[in-house]
mmCIF file of C-alpha atoms in Angstrom:
data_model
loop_
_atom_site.group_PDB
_atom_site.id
_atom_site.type_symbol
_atom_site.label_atom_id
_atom_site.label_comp_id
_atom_site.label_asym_id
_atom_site.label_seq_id
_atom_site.Cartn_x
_atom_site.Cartn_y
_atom_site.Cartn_z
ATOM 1 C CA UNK A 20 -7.094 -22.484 42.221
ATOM 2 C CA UNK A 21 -10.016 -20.988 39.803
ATOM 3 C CA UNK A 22 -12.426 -23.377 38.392
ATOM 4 C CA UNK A 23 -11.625 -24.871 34.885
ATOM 5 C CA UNK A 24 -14.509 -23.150 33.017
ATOM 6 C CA UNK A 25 -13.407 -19.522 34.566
ATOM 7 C CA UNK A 26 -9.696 -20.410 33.551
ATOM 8 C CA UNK A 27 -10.967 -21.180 30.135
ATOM 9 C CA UNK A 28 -12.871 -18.333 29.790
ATOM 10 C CA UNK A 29 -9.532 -15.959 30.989
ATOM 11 C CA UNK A 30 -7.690 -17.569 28.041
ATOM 12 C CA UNK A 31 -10.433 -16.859 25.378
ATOM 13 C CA UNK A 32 -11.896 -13.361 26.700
ATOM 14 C CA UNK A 33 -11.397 -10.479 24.618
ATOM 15 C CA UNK A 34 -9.951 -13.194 21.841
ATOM 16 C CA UNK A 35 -11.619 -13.398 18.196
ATOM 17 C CA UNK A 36 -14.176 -16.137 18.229
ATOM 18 C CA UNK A 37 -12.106 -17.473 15.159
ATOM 19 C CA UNK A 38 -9.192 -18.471 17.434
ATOM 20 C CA UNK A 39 -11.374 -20.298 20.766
ATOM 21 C CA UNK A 40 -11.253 -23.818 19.065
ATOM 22 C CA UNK A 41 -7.088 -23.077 18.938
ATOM 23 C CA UNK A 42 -6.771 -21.649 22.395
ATOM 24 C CA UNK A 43 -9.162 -23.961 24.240
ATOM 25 C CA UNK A 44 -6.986 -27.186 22.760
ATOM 26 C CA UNK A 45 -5.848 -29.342 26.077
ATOM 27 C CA UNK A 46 -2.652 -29.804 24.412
ATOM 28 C CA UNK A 47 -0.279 -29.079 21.688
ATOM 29 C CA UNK A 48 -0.707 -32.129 19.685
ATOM 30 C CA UNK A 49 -4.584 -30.727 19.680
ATOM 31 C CA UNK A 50 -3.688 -27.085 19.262
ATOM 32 C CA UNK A 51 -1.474 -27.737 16.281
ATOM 33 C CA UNK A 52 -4.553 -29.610 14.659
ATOM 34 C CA UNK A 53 -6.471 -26.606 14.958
ATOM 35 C CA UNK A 54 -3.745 -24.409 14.105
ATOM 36 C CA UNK A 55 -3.858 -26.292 10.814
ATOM 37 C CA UNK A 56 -6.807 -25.303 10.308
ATOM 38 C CA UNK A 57 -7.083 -21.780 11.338
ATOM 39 C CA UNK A 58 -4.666 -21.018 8.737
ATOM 40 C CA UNK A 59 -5.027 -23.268 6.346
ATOM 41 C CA UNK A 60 -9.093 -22.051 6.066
ATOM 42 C CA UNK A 61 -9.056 -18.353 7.458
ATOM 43 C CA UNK A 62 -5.290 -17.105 7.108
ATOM 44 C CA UNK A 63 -3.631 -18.030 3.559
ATOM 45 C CA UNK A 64 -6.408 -16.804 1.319
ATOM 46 C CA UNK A 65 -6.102 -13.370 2.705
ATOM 47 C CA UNK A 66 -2.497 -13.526 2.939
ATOM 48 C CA UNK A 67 -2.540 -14.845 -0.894
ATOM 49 C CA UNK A 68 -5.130 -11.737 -2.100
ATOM 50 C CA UNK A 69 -3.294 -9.578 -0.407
ATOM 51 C CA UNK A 70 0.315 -10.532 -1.613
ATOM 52 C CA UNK A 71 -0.863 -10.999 -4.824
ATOM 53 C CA UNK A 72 -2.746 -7.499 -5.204
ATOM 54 C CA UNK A 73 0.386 -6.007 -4.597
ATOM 55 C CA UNK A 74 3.032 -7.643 -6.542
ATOM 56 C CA UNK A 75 0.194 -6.960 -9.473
ATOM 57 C CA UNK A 76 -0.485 -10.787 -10.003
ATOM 58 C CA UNK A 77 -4.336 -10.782 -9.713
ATOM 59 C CA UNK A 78 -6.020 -14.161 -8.623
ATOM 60 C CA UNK A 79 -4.007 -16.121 -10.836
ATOM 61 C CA UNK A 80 -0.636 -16.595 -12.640
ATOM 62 C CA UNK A 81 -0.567 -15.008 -15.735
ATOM 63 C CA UNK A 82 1.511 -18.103 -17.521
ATOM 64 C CA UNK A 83 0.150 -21.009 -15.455
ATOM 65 C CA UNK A 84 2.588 -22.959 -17.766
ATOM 66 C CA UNK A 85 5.644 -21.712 -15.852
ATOM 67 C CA UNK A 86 7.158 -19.835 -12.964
ATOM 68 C CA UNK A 87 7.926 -16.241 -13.065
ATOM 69 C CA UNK A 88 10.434 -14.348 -10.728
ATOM 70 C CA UNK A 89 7.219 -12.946 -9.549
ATOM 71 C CA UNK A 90 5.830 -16.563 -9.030
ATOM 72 C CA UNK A 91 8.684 -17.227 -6.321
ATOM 73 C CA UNK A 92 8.506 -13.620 -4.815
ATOM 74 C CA UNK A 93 4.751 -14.152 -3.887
ATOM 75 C CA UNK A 94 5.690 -18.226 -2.777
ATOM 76 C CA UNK A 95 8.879 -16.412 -0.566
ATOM 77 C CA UNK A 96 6.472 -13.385 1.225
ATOM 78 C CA UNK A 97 3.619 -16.179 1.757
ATOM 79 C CA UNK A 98 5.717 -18.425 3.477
ATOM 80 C CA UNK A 99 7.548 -15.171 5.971
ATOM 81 C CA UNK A 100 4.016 -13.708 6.365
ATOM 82 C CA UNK A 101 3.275 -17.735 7.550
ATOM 83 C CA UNK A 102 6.051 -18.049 9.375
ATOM 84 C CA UNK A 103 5.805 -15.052 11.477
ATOM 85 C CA UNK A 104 2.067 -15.576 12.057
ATOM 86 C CA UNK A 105 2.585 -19.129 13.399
ATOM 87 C CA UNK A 106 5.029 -18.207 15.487
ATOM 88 C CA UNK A 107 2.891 -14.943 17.063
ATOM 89 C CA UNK A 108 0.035 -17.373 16.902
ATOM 90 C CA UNK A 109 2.019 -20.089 19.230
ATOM 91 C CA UNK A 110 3.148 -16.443 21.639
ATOM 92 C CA UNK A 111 -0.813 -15.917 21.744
ATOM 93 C CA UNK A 112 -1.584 -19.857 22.755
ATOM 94 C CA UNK A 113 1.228 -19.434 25.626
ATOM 95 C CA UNK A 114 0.155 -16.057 27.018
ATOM 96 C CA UNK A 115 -2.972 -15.539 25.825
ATOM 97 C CA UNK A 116 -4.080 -12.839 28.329
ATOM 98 C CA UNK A 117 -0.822 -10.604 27.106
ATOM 99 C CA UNK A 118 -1.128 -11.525 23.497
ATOM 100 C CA UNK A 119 -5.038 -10.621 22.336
ATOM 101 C CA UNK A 120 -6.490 -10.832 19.015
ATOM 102 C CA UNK A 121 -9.644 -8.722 18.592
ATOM 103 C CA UNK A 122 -9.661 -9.391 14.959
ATOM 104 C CA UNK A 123 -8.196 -11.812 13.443
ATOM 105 C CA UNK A 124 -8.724 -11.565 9.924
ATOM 106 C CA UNK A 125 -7.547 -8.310 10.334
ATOM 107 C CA UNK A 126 -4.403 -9.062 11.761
ATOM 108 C CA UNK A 127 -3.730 -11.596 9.340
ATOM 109 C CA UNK A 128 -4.675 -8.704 6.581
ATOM 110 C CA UNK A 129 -2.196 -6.200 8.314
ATOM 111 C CA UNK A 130 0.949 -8.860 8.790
ATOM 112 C CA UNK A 131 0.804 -9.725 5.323
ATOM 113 C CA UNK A 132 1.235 -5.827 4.375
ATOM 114 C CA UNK A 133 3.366 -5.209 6.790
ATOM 115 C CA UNK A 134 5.632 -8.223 5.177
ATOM 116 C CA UNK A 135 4.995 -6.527 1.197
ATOM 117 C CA UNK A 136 5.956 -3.205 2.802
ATOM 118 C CA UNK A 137 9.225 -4.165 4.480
ATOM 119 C CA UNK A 138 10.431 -6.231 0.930
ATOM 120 C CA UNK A 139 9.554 -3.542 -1.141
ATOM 121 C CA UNK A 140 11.045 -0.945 1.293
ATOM 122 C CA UNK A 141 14.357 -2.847 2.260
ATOM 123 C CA UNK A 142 14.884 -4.367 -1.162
ATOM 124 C CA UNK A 143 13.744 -2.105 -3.519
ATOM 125 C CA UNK A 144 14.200 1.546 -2.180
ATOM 126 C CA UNK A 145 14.402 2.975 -5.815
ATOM 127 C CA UNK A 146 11.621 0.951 -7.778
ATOM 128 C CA UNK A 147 9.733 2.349 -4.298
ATOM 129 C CA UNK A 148 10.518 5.883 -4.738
ATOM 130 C CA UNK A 149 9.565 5.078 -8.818
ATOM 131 C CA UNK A 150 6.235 3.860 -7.899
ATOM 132 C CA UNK A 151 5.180 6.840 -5.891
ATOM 133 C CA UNK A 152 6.773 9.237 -8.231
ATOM 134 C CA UNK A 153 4.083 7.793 -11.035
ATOM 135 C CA UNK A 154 1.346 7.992 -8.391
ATOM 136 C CA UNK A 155 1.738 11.750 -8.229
ATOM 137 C CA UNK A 156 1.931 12.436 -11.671
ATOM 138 C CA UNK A 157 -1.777 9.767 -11.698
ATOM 139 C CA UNK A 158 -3.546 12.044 -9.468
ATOM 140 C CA UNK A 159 -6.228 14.223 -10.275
ATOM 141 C CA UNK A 160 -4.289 17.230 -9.297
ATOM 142 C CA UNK A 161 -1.921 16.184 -11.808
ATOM 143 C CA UNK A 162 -4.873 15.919 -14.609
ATOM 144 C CA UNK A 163 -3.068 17.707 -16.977
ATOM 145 C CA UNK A 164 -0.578 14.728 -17.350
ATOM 146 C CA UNK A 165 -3.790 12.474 -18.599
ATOM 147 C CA UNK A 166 -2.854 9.680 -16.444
ATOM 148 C CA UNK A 167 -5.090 7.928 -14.077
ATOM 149 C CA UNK A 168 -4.969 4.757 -11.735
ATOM 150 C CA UNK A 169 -8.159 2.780 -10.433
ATOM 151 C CA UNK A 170 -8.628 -0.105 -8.447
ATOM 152 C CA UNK A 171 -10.050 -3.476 -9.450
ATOM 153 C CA UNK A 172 -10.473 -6.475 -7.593
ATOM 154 C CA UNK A 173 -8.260 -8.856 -9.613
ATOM 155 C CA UNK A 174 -5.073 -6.696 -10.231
ATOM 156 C CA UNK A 175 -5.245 -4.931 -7.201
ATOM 157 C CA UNK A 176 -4.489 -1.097 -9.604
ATOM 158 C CA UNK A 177 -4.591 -0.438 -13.084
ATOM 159 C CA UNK A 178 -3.336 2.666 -14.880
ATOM 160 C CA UNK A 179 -3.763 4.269 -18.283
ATOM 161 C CA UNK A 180 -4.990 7.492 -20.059
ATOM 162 C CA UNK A 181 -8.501 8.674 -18.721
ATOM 163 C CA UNK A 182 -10.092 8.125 -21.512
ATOM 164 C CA UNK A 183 -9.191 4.472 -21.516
ATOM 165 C CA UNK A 184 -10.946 4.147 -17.951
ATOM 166 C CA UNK A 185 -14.019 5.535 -19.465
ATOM 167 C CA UNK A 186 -14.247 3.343 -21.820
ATOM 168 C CA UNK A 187 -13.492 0.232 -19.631
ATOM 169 C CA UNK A 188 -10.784 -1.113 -21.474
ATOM 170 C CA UNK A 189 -9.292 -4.774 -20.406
ATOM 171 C CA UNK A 190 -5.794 -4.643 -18.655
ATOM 172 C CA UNK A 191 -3.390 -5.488 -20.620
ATOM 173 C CA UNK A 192 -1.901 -8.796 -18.222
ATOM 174 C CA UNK A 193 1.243 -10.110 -20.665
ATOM 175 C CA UNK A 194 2.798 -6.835 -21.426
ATOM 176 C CA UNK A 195 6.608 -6.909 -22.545
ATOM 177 C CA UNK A 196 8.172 -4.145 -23.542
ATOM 178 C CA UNK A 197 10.775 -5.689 -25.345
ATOM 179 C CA UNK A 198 8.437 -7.513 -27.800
ATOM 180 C CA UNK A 199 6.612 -3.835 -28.972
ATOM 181 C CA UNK A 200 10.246 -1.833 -29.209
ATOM 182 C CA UNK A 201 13.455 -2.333 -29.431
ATOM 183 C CA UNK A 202 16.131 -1.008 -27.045
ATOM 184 C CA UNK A 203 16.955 1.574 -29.955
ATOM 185 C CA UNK A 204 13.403 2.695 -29.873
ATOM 186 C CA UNK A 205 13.419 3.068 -25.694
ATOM 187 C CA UNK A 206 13.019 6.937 -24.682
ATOM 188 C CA UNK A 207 16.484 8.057 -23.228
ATOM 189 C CA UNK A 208 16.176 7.900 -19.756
ATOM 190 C CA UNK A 209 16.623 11.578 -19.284
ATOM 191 C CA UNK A 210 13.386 11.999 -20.965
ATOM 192 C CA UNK A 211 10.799 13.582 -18.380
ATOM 193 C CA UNK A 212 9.092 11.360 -16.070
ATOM 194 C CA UNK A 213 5.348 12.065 -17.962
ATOM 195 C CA UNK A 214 6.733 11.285 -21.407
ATOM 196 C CA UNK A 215 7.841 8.179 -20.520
ATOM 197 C CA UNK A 216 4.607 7.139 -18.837
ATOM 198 C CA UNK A 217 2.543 8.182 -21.958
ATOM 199 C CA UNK A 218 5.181 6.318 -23.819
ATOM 200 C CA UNK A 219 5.036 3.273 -22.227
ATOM 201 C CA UNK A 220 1.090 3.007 -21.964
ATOM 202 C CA UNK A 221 0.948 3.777 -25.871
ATOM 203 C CA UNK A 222 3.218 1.461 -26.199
ATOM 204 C CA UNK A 223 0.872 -1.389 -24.533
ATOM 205 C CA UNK A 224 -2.143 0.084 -25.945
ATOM 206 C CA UNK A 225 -4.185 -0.595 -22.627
ATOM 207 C CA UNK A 226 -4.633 0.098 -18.831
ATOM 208 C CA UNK A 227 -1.948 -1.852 -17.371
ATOM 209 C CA UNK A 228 -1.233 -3.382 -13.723
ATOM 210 C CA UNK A 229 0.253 -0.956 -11.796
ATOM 211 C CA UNK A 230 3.465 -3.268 -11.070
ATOM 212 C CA UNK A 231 3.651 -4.226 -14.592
ATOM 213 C CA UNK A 232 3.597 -0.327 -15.572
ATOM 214 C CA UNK A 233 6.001 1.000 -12.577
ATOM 215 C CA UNK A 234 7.798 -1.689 -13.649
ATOM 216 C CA UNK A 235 8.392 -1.295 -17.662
ATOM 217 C CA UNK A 236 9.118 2.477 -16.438
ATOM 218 C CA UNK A 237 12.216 1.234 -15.134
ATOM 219 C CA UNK A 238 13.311 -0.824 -17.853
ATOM 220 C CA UNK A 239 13.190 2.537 -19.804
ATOM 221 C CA UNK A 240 15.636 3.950 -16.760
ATOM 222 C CA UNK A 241 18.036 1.023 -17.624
ATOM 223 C CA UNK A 242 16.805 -1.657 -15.425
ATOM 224 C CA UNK A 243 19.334 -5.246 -15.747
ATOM 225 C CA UNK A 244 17.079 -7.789 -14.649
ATOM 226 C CA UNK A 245 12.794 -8.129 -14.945
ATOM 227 C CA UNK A 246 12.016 -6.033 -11.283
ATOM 228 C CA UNK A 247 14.044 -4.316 -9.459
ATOM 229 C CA UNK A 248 17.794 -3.939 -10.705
ATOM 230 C CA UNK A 249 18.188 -0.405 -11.443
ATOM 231 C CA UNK A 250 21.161 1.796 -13.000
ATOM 232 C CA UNK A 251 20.996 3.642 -9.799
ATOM 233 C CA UNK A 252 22.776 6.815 -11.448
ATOM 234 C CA UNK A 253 20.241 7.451 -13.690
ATOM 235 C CA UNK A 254 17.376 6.767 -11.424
ATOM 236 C CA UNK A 255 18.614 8.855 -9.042
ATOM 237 C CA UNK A 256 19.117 11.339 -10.990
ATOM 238 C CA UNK A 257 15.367 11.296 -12.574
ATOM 239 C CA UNK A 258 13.821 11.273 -8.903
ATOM 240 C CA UNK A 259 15.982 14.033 -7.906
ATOM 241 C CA UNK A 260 14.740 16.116 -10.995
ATOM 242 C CA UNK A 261 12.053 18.762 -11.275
ATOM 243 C CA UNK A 262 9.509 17.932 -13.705
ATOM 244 C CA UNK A 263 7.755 20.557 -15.683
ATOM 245 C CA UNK A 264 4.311 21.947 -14.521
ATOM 246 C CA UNK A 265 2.720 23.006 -11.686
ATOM 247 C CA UNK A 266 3.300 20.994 -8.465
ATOM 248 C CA UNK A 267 1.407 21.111 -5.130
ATOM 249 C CA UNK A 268 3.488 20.615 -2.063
ATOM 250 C CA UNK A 269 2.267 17.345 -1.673
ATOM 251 C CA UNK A 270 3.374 15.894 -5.513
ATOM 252 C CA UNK A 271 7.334 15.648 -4.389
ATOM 253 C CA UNK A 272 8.684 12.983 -2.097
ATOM 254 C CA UNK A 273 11.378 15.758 -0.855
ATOM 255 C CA UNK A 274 11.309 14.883 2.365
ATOM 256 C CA UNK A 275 11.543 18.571 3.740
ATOM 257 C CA UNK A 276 8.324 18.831 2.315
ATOM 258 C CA UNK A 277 6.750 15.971 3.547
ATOM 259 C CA UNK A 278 8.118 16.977 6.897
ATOM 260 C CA UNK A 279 6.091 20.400 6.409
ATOM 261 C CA UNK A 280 3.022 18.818 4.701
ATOM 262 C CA UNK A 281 2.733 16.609 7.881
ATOM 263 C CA UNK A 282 3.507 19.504 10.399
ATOM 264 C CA UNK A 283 0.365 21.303 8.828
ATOM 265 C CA UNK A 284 -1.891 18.303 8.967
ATOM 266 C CA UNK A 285 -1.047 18.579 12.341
ATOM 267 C CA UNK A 286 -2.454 21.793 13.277
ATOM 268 C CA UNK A 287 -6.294 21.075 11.756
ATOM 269 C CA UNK A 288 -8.390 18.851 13.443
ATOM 270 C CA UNK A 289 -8.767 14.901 14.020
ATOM 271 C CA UNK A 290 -11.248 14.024 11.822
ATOM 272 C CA UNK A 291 -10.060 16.394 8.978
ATOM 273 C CA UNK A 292 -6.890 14.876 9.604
ATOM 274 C CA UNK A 293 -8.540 11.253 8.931
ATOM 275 C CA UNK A 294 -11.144 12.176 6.193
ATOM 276 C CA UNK A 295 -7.780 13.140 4.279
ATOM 277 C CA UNK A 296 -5.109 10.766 4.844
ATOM 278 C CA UNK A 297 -7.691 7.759 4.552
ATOM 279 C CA UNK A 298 -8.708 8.888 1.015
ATOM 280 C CA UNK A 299 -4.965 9.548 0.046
ATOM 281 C CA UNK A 300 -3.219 6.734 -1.651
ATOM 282 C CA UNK A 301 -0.005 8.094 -0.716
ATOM 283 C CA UNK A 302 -0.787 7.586 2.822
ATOM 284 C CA UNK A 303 2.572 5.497 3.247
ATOM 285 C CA UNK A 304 5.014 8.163 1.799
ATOM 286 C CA UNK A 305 5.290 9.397 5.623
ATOM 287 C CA UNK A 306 6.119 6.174 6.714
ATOM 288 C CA UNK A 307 8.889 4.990 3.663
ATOM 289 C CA UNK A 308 10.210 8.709 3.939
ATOM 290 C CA UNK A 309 10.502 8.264 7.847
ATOM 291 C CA UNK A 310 8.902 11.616 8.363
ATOM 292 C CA UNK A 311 6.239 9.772 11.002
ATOM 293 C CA UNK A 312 6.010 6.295 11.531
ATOM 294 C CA UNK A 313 3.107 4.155 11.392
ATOM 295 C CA UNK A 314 3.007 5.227 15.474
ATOM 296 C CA UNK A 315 3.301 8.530 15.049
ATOM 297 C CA UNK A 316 -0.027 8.408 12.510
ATOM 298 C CA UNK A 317 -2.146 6.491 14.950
ATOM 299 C CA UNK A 318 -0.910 9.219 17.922
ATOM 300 C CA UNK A 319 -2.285 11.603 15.352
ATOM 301 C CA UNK A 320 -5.867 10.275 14.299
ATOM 302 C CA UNK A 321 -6.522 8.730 17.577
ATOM 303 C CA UNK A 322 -7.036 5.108 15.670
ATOM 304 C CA UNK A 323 -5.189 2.103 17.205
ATOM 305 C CA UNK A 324 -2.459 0.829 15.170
ATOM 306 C CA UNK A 325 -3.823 -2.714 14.922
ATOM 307 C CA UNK A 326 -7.102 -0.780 12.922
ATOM 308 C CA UNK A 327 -4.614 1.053 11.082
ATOM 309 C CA UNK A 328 -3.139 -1.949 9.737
ATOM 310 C CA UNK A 329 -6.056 -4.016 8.812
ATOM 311 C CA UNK A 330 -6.910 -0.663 7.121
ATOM 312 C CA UNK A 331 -3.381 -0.231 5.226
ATOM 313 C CA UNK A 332 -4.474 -2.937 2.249
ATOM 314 C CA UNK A 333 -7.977 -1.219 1.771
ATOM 315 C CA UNK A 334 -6.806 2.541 0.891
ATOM 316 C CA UNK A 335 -7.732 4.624 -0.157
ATOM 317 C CA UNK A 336 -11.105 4.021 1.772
ATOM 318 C CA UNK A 337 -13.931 5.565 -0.156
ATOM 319 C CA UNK A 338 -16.472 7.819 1.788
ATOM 320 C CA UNK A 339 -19.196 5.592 3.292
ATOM 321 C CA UNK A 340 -15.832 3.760 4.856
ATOM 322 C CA UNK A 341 -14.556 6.652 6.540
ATOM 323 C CA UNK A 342 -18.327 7.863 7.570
ATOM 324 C CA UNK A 343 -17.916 4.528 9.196
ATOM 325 C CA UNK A 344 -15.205 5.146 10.964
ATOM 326 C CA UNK A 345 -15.838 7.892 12.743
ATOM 327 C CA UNK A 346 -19.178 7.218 13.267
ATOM 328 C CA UNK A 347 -20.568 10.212 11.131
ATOM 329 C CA UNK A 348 -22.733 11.090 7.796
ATOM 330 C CA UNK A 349 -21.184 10.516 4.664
ATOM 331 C CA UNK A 350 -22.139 14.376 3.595
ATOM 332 C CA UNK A 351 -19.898 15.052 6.455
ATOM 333 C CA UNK A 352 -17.085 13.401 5.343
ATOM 334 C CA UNK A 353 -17.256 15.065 2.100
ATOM 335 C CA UNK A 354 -17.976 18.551 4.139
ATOM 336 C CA UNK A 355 -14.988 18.208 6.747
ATOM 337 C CA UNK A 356 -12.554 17.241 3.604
ATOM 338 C CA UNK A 357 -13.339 19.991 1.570
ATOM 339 C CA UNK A 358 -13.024 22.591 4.853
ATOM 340 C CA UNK A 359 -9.565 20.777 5.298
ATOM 341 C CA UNK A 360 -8.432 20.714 2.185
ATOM 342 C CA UNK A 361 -9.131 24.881 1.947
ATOM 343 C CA UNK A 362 -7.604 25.157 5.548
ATOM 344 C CA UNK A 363 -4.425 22.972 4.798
ATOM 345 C CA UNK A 364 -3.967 25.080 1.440
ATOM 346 C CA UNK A 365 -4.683 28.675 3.415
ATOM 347 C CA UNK A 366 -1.878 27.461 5.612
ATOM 348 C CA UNK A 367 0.840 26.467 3.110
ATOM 349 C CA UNK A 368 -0.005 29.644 1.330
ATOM 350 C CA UNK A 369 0.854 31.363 4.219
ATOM 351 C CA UNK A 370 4.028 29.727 5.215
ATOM 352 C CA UNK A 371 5.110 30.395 1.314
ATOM 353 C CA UNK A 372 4.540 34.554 2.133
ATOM 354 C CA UNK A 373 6.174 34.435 5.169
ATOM 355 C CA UNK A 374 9.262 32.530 3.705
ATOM 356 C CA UNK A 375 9.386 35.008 0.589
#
């Protein structure tokens, strides 16, 4: 039989420091204590920030008077993030030399994402495919459209006009489109996708939450309830539209040309490969288009999923992250993206001849 101190030291080795207290209890009544704790100090505020960020709540309610459907969505992905967490948690306490936890505040940052990510995917597949849709048309290879979105630290993503982010105008945080217009006033929802945006942002006449904007979008496509219930004819039939203008290969969520975008990404190297997908904020349109799964994009940067996940909540990572990352300059990041972002355009060029 190995001494106590060496058995101890087996359960806790290779463990985040933040967890030894919880893994070196005696007993359960002692490792529930200390559970308590763990989560009640390290865990929920990162699982709140994070929740909140992306149901577009900032750090607090925007009526504190009363509770929004939005209210009881953020209460209801707290408490499955918590629940699955406790019950990992308990997994890692049994077996702790099968179940490690390098970083835990990571981990916690990842499963809360993960737990957003598979609502959002499972339950709202169309206000999903809406919300990337705008993305595209806020990128700056969309600039002609005049959109842009930018992050701050209490809603998580604004967008508005350009101009409006120069001038640092206040997010709009009680936006209802019902009390500027009436429904007679909406756009029809055949109306192209870019009118509708510039529509709805002169209607609020401010930078608005991302989930507040994707979300008063919809109600212009004929949505029945305040989220998610769409007329799913008419969406579908927007998203399956062309919009006027130029488009890169990578501003459609066809899947057949996702498939090829990430076929090409394949063929340049590694860390052009990372210095691009980290900046991207459509990083995830892969993943909900189940072109390559989370898996398949840590095979393919060479980055551990567990790192990928604590990094999901952060993109896009700015420059002096990713320089980080790979343990390079920051004038090479900016060096290998613009060689891959030549190389990955030479190719798709080239694939268009051929094909023609």
């Amino acid at each position: 039989m190995e001494p106590p101190n060496k058995q101890e030291d087996s359960r806790v080795a290779r463990q985040d420091p933040l967890l030894h207290p919880f893994l070196r209890a005696p007993n359960e009544e002692s490792a529930k204590a200390e559970l308590d704790g763990l989560l009640r100090t390290e865990a929920v505020p990162i699982i709140q920030k994070i929740i909140n960020q992306r149901l577009g709540m900032g750090s607090i309610s925007r009526n504190p008077e009363s509770i929004d459907e939005r209210d009881l969505d953020a209460q209801d992905l707290r408490q499955q993030t918590l629940m699955a967490l406790t019950a990992h948690l308990w997994q890692v306490y049994a077996f702790p030399e099968k179940n490690r936890i390098g970083a835990f505040r990571g981990y916690v940052a990842g499963a809360s994402f993960n737990t957003w990510r598979g609502a959002v995917r499972d339950e709202t597949p169309l206000w999903t495919r809406l919300s990337f849709r705008l993305a595209y048309l806020c990128r700056e290879s969309a600039g002609q459209t005049g959109l842009t979105k930018w992050p701050d630290a209490k809603q998580g993503s604004l967008v508005g006009f350009t101009a409006w982010r120069k001038k640092h105008l206040a997010p709009v945080l009680t936006f209802a489109l019902l009390e500027q217009s009436s429904l007679e006033e909406l756009p029809s929802p055949t109306t192209a996708l870019p009118e509708i945006a510039a529509w709805t942002l002169h209607q609020a006449r401010g930078p608005l939450p991302w989930n507040d904007f994707v979300t008063a979008v919809a109600f212009v496509l004929q949505v029945k309830d305040e989220r998610i219930s769409l007329d799913r004819r008419n969406l579908e039939t927007l998203l399956r539209s062309q919009q006027p203008g130029p488009q890169t290969s990578g501003e459609s969520l066809n899947r057949d040309r996702l498939r090829n975008l990430w076929e090409q990404l394949q063929r340049l190297d590694r860390k052009e490969r990372v210095v691009l997908l980290f900046k991207a904020e459509d990083l995830l349109d892969f993943e909900l288009s189940r072109v390559a799964t989370l898996q398949d994009l840590s095979a393919s940067l060479g980055i551990p999923l567990t790192q990928i996940l604590s990094l999901l909540p952060s993109l896009p990572l700015d420059d002096h992250q990713i320089a980080r990352l790979l343990g390079i300059q920051r004038q090479t990041v900016v060096n290998l993206r613009s060689q891959a972002r030549l190389t990955l355009r030479r190719q798709l060029q080239t694939q268009r001849t051929t094909n023609e």
